[in-house]
Tab-separated table of C-alpha atoms in Angstrom:
chain	number	residue	atom	x	y	z
A	1	MET	CA	-197.613	-131.026	100.657
A	2	GLU	CA	-197.490	-128.307	103.151
A	3	LYS	CA	-195.088	-126.690	100.841
A	4	PHE	CA	-197.308	-127.150	97.943
A	5	ILE	CA	-200.331	-125.261	99.509
A	6	GLU	CA	-197.898	-122.548	100.532
A	7	SER	CA	-196.664	-122.181	97.325
A	8	VAL	CA	-200.020	-121.916	95.779
A	9	ALA	CA	-201.439	-119.750	98.390
A	10	ASN	CA	-200.040	-116.907	96.824
A	11	PHE	CA	-202.140	-117.325	93.416
A	12	ILE	CA	-205.979	-117.835	95.094
A	13	ASP	CA	-207.917	-116.137	97.771
A	14	GLU	CA	-207.983	-117.036	101.380
A	15	GLU	CA	-210.713	-118.661	101.666
A	16	ASP	CA	-209.350	-120.831	98.671
A	17	VAL	CA	-206.552	-121.656	100.691
A	18	LYS	CA	-208.966	-122.959	103.530
A	19	VAL	CA	-210.654	-125.020	101.121
A	20	LEU	CA	-207.644	-126.713	99.783
A	21	LYS	CA	-206.508	-127.308	103.176
A	22	ALA	CA	-209.775	-129.300	103.877
A	23	ILE	CA	-209.844	-131.329	100.832
A	24	GLY	CA	-206.380	-132.040	101.374
A	25	SER	CA	-206.908	-134.393	104.126
A	26	ASP	CA	-207.602	-136.873	101.135
A	27	PRO	CA	-203.863	-137.352	100.434
A	28	ILE	CA	-204.893	-138.750	96.933
A	29	VAL	CA	-206.815	-135.313	95.932
A	30	LEU	CA	-203.934	-133.074	96.786
A	31	HIS	CA	-201.409	-135.423	95.491
A	32	SER	CA	-203.150	-135.035	92.199
A	33	ILE	CA	-203.444	-131.625	92.457
A	34	LYS	CA	-199.756	-131.438	92.938
A	35	LYS	CA	-198.776	-133.826	89.862
A	36	ILE	CA	-201.370	-131.556	87.856
A	37	PHE	CA	-198.935	-128.794	88.118
A	38	ASP	CA	-195.785	-130.652	88.321
A	39	TYR	CA	-196.962	-132.433	84.880
A	40	PRO	CA	-199.259	-130.049	83.133
A	41	GLU	CA	-199.312	-131.894	79.852
A	42	LYS	CA	-200.583	-135.131	81.710
A	43	ALA	CA	-203.664	-132.748	83.709
A	44	ASN	CA	-206.412	-134.908	81.793
A	45	LYS	CA	-205.112	-138.015	83.566
A	46	TYR	CA	-205.159	-136.849	86.885
A	47	LEU	CA	-208.389	-134.706	86.785
A	48	ILE	CA	-209.897	-138.439	86.355
A	49	LEU	CA	-208.800	-138.700	89.972
A	50	LEU	CA	-210.770	-135.562	91.201
A	51	ARG	CA	-214.122	-135.999	89.578
A	52	ASP	CA	-215.509	-136.917	92.696
A	53	SER	CA	-214.542	-133.359	94.103
A	54	PRO	CA	-215.777	-130.398	91.427
A	55	VAL	CA	-214.283	-128.063	93.988
A	56	ALA	CA	-211.022	-129.385	93.583
A	57	VAL	CA	-211.392	-129.652	89.986
A	58	TYR	CA	-212.238	-125.961	90.292
A	59	LEU	CA	-209.133	-124.912	92.548
A	60	VAL	CA	-206.955	-126.436	89.999
A	61	ALA	CA	-208.929	-124.140	87.235
A	62	LYS	CA	-208.591	-121.386	89.804
A	63	ILE	CA	-204.889	-121.621	90.173
A	64	SER	CA	-203.685	-122.229	86.676
A	65	GLU	CA	-205.916	-118.954	85.453
A	66	ARG	CA	-204.114	-116.905	88.489
A	67	LEU	CA	-200.538	-118.307	87.823
A	68	SER	CA	-200.722	-117.856	84.163
A	69	ARG	CA	-200.659	-114.232	84.694
A	70	TYR	CA	-196.837	-114.497	85.528
A	71	LEU	CA	-196.074	-116.850	83.021
A	72	GLU	CA	-194.827	-116.333	79.315
A	73	GLY	CA	-194.456	-118.256	75.956
A	74	GLU	CA	-194.915	-121.843	76.221
A	75	ASP	CA	-195.318	-121.839	80.360
A	76	GLU	CA	-198.389	-119.779	79.521
A	77	ALA	CA	-199.800	-121.560	77.072
A	78	LYS	CA	-199.254	-125.066	79.435
A	79	CYS	CA	-201.240	-123.415	82.269
A	80	PHE	CA	-204.121	-122.037	79.778
A	81	ALA	CA	-204.427	-125.495	78.612
A	82	VAL	CA	-205.009	-126.925	82.153
A	83	PHE	CA	-207.717	-124.009	82.973
A	84	LEU	CA	-209.452	-125.310	79.986
A	85	THR	CA	-209.015	-128.824	80.521
A	86	ALA	CA	-210.566	-128.498	84.259
A	87	LEU	CA	-213.214	-126.212	83.170
A	88	ARG	CA	-214.548	-128.826	80.576
A	89	GLU	CA	-214.498	-131.265	83.578
A	90	LEU	CA	-216.637	-128.547	85.796
A	91	ARG	CA	-219.487	-128.672	82.571
A	92	GLU	CA	-221.656	-131.025	84.236
A	93	CYS	CA	-220.985	-130.348	87.674
A	94	GLY	CA	-224.203	-130.311	89.369
A	95	ASP	CA	-222.967	-127.880	92.415
A	96	ARG	CA	-224.347	-124.715	91.867
A	97	ARG	CA	-221.606	-122.882	93.774
A	98	VAL	CA	-219.312	-124.333	92.009
A	99	LEU	CA	-221.069	-123.187	89.034
A	100	GLN	CA	-221.063	-119.924	90.205
A	101	ASN	CA	-217.788	-119.675	90.989
A	102	MET	CA	-216.770	-121.005	87.736
A	103	PHE	CA	-218.783	-117.778	85.811
A	104	LEU	CA	-217.002	-115.742	87.790
A	105	LEU	CA	-213.523	-117.085	87.114
A	106	LEU	CA	-214.396	-117.417	83.234
A	107	LYS	CA	-215.295	-113.864	83.234
A	108	GLU	CA	-212.220	-112.691	85.077
A	109	ALA	CA	-210.277	-114.698	82.683
A	110	ILE	CA	-211.872	-113.249	79.562
A	111	LYS	CA	-211.888	-109.668	80.681
A	112	ARG	CA	-208.002	-110.280	81.589
A	113	ARG	CA	-207.171	-111.459	78.205
A	114	LEU	CA	-209.056	-108.284	76.326
A	115	SER	CA	-206.984	-106.249	78.917
A	116	ASP	CA	-203.726	-107.621	78.064
A	117	GLY	CA	-204.337	-107.992	73.921
A	118	LYS	CA	-204.653	-112.004	74.162
A	119	TYR	CA	-207.629	-111.555	71.964
A	120	GLU	CA	-207.163	-115.271	70.558
A	121	ASP	CA	-207.658	-116.958	73.991
A	122	ALA	CA	-210.146	-114.914	74.927
A	123	ALA	CA	-212.196	-115.658	71.989
A	124	LYS	CA	-211.690	-119.679	72.726
A	125	LEU	CA	-213.061	-119.058	76.137
A	126	VAL	CA	-215.777	-117.335	74.654
A	127	MET	CA	-216.826	-119.876	71.892
A	128	GLU	CA	-216.466	-122.775	74.162
A	129	PHE	CA	-218.618	-121.186	77.202
A	130	GLN	CA	-220.888	-119.174	75.616
A	131	ASP	CA	-223.645	-120.915	76.811
A	132	PHE	CA	-222.785	-120.123	80.140
A	133	GLY	CA	-223.930	-116.542	80.150
A	134	PHE	CA	-220.999	-115.015	77.537
A	135	LYS	CA	-222.527	-114.908	74.444
A	136	SER	CA	-222.701	-111.191	75.007
A	137	TYR	CA	-218.768	-111.030	74.707
A	138	VAL	CA	-218.822	-112.385	71.092
A	139	LYS	CA	-219.474	-108.555	70.672
A	140	LYS	CA	-216.556	-107.502	72.625
A	141	VAL	CA	-214.178	-109.999	70.863
A	142	LEU	CA	-215.592	-109.009	67.470
A	143	PHE	CA	-214.938	-105.363	68.373
A	144	PHE	CA	-211.028	-106.106	69.021
A	145	ALA	CA	-210.455	-108.247	65.972
A	146	LEU	CA	-212.015	-105.640	64.182
A	147	GLU	CA	-209.718	-103.144	65.825
A	148	VAL	CA	-206.548	-105.131	64.943
A	149	SER	CA	-207.931	-105.126	61.355
A	150	GLU	CA	-207.529	-101.554	61.409
A	151	GLU	CA	-203.806	-102.179	62.249
A	152	GLY	CA	-203.145	-103.684	59.293
A	153	ASP	CA	-202.836	-106.975	60.779
A	154	TYR	CA	-205.544	-108.672	58.903
A	155	ARG	CA	-204.035	-111.983	58.995
A	156	ARG	CA	-204.575	-112.064	63.074
A	157	ALA	CA	-207.860	-110.226	63.012
A	158	MET	CA	-209.192	-113.252	60.403
A	159	ARG	CA	-207.569	-115.882	62.910
A	160	ILE	CA	-209.701	-114.204	65.979
A	161	LEU	CA	-212.533	-114.054	64.044
A	162	GLU	CA	-212.381	-117.665	63.006
A	163	LEU	CA	-212.755	-118.613	66.890
A	164	LEU	CA	-215.737	-117.109	66.837
A	165	PRO	CA	-219.162	-118.612	66.517
A	166	GLU	CA	-220.827	-118.203	62.917
A	167	THR	CA	-223.207	-115.584	63.734
A	168	ASP	CA	-224.023	-112.694	61.333
A	169	ALA	CA	-222.133	-110.289	62.598
A	170	VAL	CA	-219.160	-112.386	62.736
A	171	ILE	CA	-219.795	-113.544	59.064
A	172	ASP	CA	-220.199	-109.707	57.907
A	173	ALA	CA	-216.989	-108.734	59.885
A	174	LYS	CA	-214.974	-111.531	58.227
A	175	ALA	CA	-216.285	-110.189	54.808
A	176	SER	CA	-214.983	-106.549	55.821
A	177	VAL	CA	-211.549	-107.530	57.034
A	178	LEU	CA	-211.103	-109.922	53.416
A	179	LEU	CA	-212.307	-107.129	51.844
A	180	GLU	CA	-209.867	-104.531	53.294
A	181	TRP	CA	-207.214	-107.254	53.254
A	182	GLY	CA	-207.893	-107.656	49.234
A	183	ARG	CA	-207.401	-103.677	48.709
A	184	SER	CA	-204.483	-103.639	50.410
A	185	LEU	CA	-202.738	-106.750	48.947
A	186	ALA	CA	-203.597	-105.328	45.464
A	187	MET	CA	-201.638	-102.308	45.646
A	188	SER	CA	-198.420	-104.445	45.230
A	189	ASN	CA	-199.759	-108.053	44.457
A	190	PRO	CA	-202.979	-107.645	42.389
A	191	GLU	CA	-204.075	-111.519	42.021
A	192	ALA	CA	-203.349	-112.029	45.701
A	193	GLY	CA	-206.007	-108.865	46.583
A	194	MET	CA	-208.175	-110.319	43.786
A	195	LYS	CA	-208.320	-114.115	45.713
A	196	LYS	CA	-209.038	-112.143	49.197
A	197	ILE	CA	-211.869	-110.124	47.433
A	198	GLU	CA	-213.506	-113.724	45.876
A	199	GLU	CA	-213.515	-115.014	49.712
A	200	SER	CA	-214.842	-111.839	50.951
A	201	LEU	CA	-217.853	-112.243	48.066
A	202	ARG	CA	-218.117	-115.979	48.879
A	203	LEU	CA	-219.294	-114.723	52.691
A	204	LYS	CA	-221.207	-112.116	51.529
A	205	ASP	CA	-222.181	-110.324	48.310
A	206	THR	CA	-221.757	-106.725	48.528
A	207	VAL	CA	-221.472	-103.593	46.113
A	208	GLU	CA	-218.301	-102.721	48.080
A	209	ALA	CA	-216.295	-106.087	47.469
A	210	ARG	CA	-217.927	-106.035	43.635
A	211	LEU	CA	-216.289	-102.731	43.147
A	212	ALA	CA	-212.912	-103.642	44.318
A	213	MET	CA	-212.909	-106.555	41.955
A	214	ALA	CA	-213.778	-104.261	39.276
A	215	GLU	CA	-211.447	-101.783	40.071
A	216	ILE	CA	-208.327	-104.491	40.301
A	217	HIS	CA	-209.577	-105.793	37.195
A	218	GLU	CA	-209.152	-102.552	35.646
A	219	SER	CA	-205.915	-101.942	37.092
A	220	MET	CA	-204.765	-105.088	35.326
A	221	GLY	CA	-205.967	-103.966	32.087
A	222	ASN	CA	-208.875	-106.396	32.096
A	223	TYR	CA	-211.333	-103.921	30.827
A	224	GLU	CA	-213.853	-106.368	29.432
A	225	LYS	CA	-214.298	-108.243	32.902
A	226	ALA	CA	-214.200	-104.637	34.830
A	227	TYR	CA	-216.755	-103.272	32.418
A	228	PHE	CA	-219.081	-106.385	32.981
A	229	ILE	CA	-218.713	-106.016	36.653
A	230	TYR	CA	-219.395	-102.056	36.817
A	231	THR	CA	-222.506	-102.097	34.455
A	232	SER	CA	-224.031	-104.787	36.764
A	233	LEU	CA	-224.078	-102.302	39.979
A	234	ARG	CA	-225.501	-99.352	37.599
A	235	SER	CA	-228.863	-100.003	39.858
A	236	LEU	CA	-227.032	-100.396	42.946
A	237	TYR	CA	-224.398	-97.528	42.962
A	238	PRO	CA	-225.106	-93.744	42.431
A	239	GLY	CA	-222.420	-92.318	40.305
A	240	ILE	CA	-220.787	-95.441	38.843
A	241	ASP	CA	-221.393	-94.020	35.198
A	242	ARG	CA	-218.797	-91.851	35.801
A	243	ARG	CA	-216.431	-94.663	36.526
A	244	ILE	CA	-217.351	-96.515	33.705
A	245	ALA	CA	-216.964	-93.663	31.557
A	246	ARG	CA	-213.114	-93.180	32.829
A	247	MET	CA	-212.408	-96.620	32.024
A	248	LEU	CA	-214.080	-96.868	28.689
A	249	MET	CA	-212.168	-93.482	28.136
A	250	GLU	CA	-208.844	-95.447	28.681
A	251	TRP	CA	-209.803	-98.669	27.232
A	252	GLY	CA	-210.960	-96.779	23.723
A	253	GLU	CA	-207.630	-94.520	23.534
A	254	GLU	CA	-205.510	-98.087	24.219
A	255	THR	CA	-207.444	-100.066	21.857
A	256	GLY	CA	-207.867	-97.142	18.999
A	257	ASP	CA	-211.713	-98.005	19.474
A	258	VAL	CA	-213.550	-94.588	18.909
A	259	GLU	CA	-217.128	-96.255	19.521
A	260	LYS	CA	-215.615	-96.986	23.345
A	261	LEU	CA	-214.684	-93.200	23.604
A	262	ARG	CA	-218.158	-92.248	22.257
A	263	GLU	CA	-219.924	-94.477	24.993
A	264	ALA	CA	-217.879	-93.109	27.508
A	265	TYR	CA	-218.959	-89.429	26.416
A	266	ASN	CA	-222.420	-90.194	26.732
A	267	LEU	CA	-221.968	-91.647	30.151
A	268	ALA	CA	-219.756	-88.636	31.061
A	269	MET	CA	-222.663	-85.810	29.858
A	270	GLY	CA	-223.227	-84.778	33.686
A	271	ASP	CA	-219.665	-84.088	34.348
A	272	ARG	CA	-218.133	-81.172	31.838
A	273	LEU	CA	-214.642	-81.696	32.539
A	274	LEU	CA	-214.531	-85.396	31.799
A	275	ALA	CA	-216.820	-84.863	28.755
A	276	GLU	CA	-214.558	-82.578	27.583
A	277	GLU	CA	-211.365	-84.670	27.726
A	278	ILE	CA	-213.088	-87.331	26.303
A	279	GLU	CA	-214.220	-85.299	23.281
A	280	ARG	CA	-210.575	-84.130	23.036
A	281	ARG	CA	-209.490	-87.891	22.705
A	282	ILE	CA	-211.889	-88.978	20.136
A	283	LYS	CA	-210.959	-86.073	17.918
A	284	LYS	CA	-207.253	-86.729	18.515
A	285	LEU	CA	-207.857	-90.559	17.437
A	286	GLU	CA	-210.085	-89.695	14.383
A	287	ALA	CA	-207.278	-87.032	13.385
A	288	GLN	CA	-205.040	-89.691	13.640
A	289	ARG	CA	-207.408	-92.257	11.631
A	290	LEU	CA	-207.565	-89.381	9.006
A	291	SER	CA	-203.915	-88.701	8.634
A	292	GLY	CA	-202.970	-92.872	8.432
A	293	SER	CA	-200.998	-92.585	11.546
């Protein structure tokens, strides 16, 4: 067991090594700790034997957290799982000193993962242990999730946000990311973009999301649906009449409907250039009708 203590001593503080040696006087305790790191997938089983020793459980958490810094992939994931399992065992611990150390260890773990870009793991820790004083970290994880969305990785941004508690800010962030995702998708796949916009609207009904939906309908030639949405926003979105006028201009010309062009002209009265263009199209359409072509 001396070799085991020496091997983990590189990952914990000097004071922790002393504690580990002290609790190692109980061979079952030390043997159980070693088994956890030999067989991390069986951590639950061996932690049962450590329930009478919160300090031992805390050391398991600390060793796994410190060790995970040097691991990647599946090995890192196993270490993180041991870390989480040990922390869960400490939830009901009555030892105030152990709880204080647990708080400091959690803080260290969350900050490191945010710094390393491992936002999903940071979010898991914040979500599960927010009642331990980590509610303020929700905002930090939220910030990084939105940064990820700015890079265009909307799927990952949503994955991070799904791990956070359903606060108003998180719901608003999800709606915003889905809206951006929908707009991005709509450039190549309007139907897929529409689905994301609809998801955004289910979370929060915003003028921006409704406008995006109308724009997609318009781009697909679904003028009637776009018209209905645009007109529903007249009291909410200044300048919407100009958008309606432009759409009606295209719709009227495509369908040969002079009345739509006239409606467009009336809405565009405040925009001289647009009104002139609509008037030109009205005259062209009327001339075509008179000539019978």
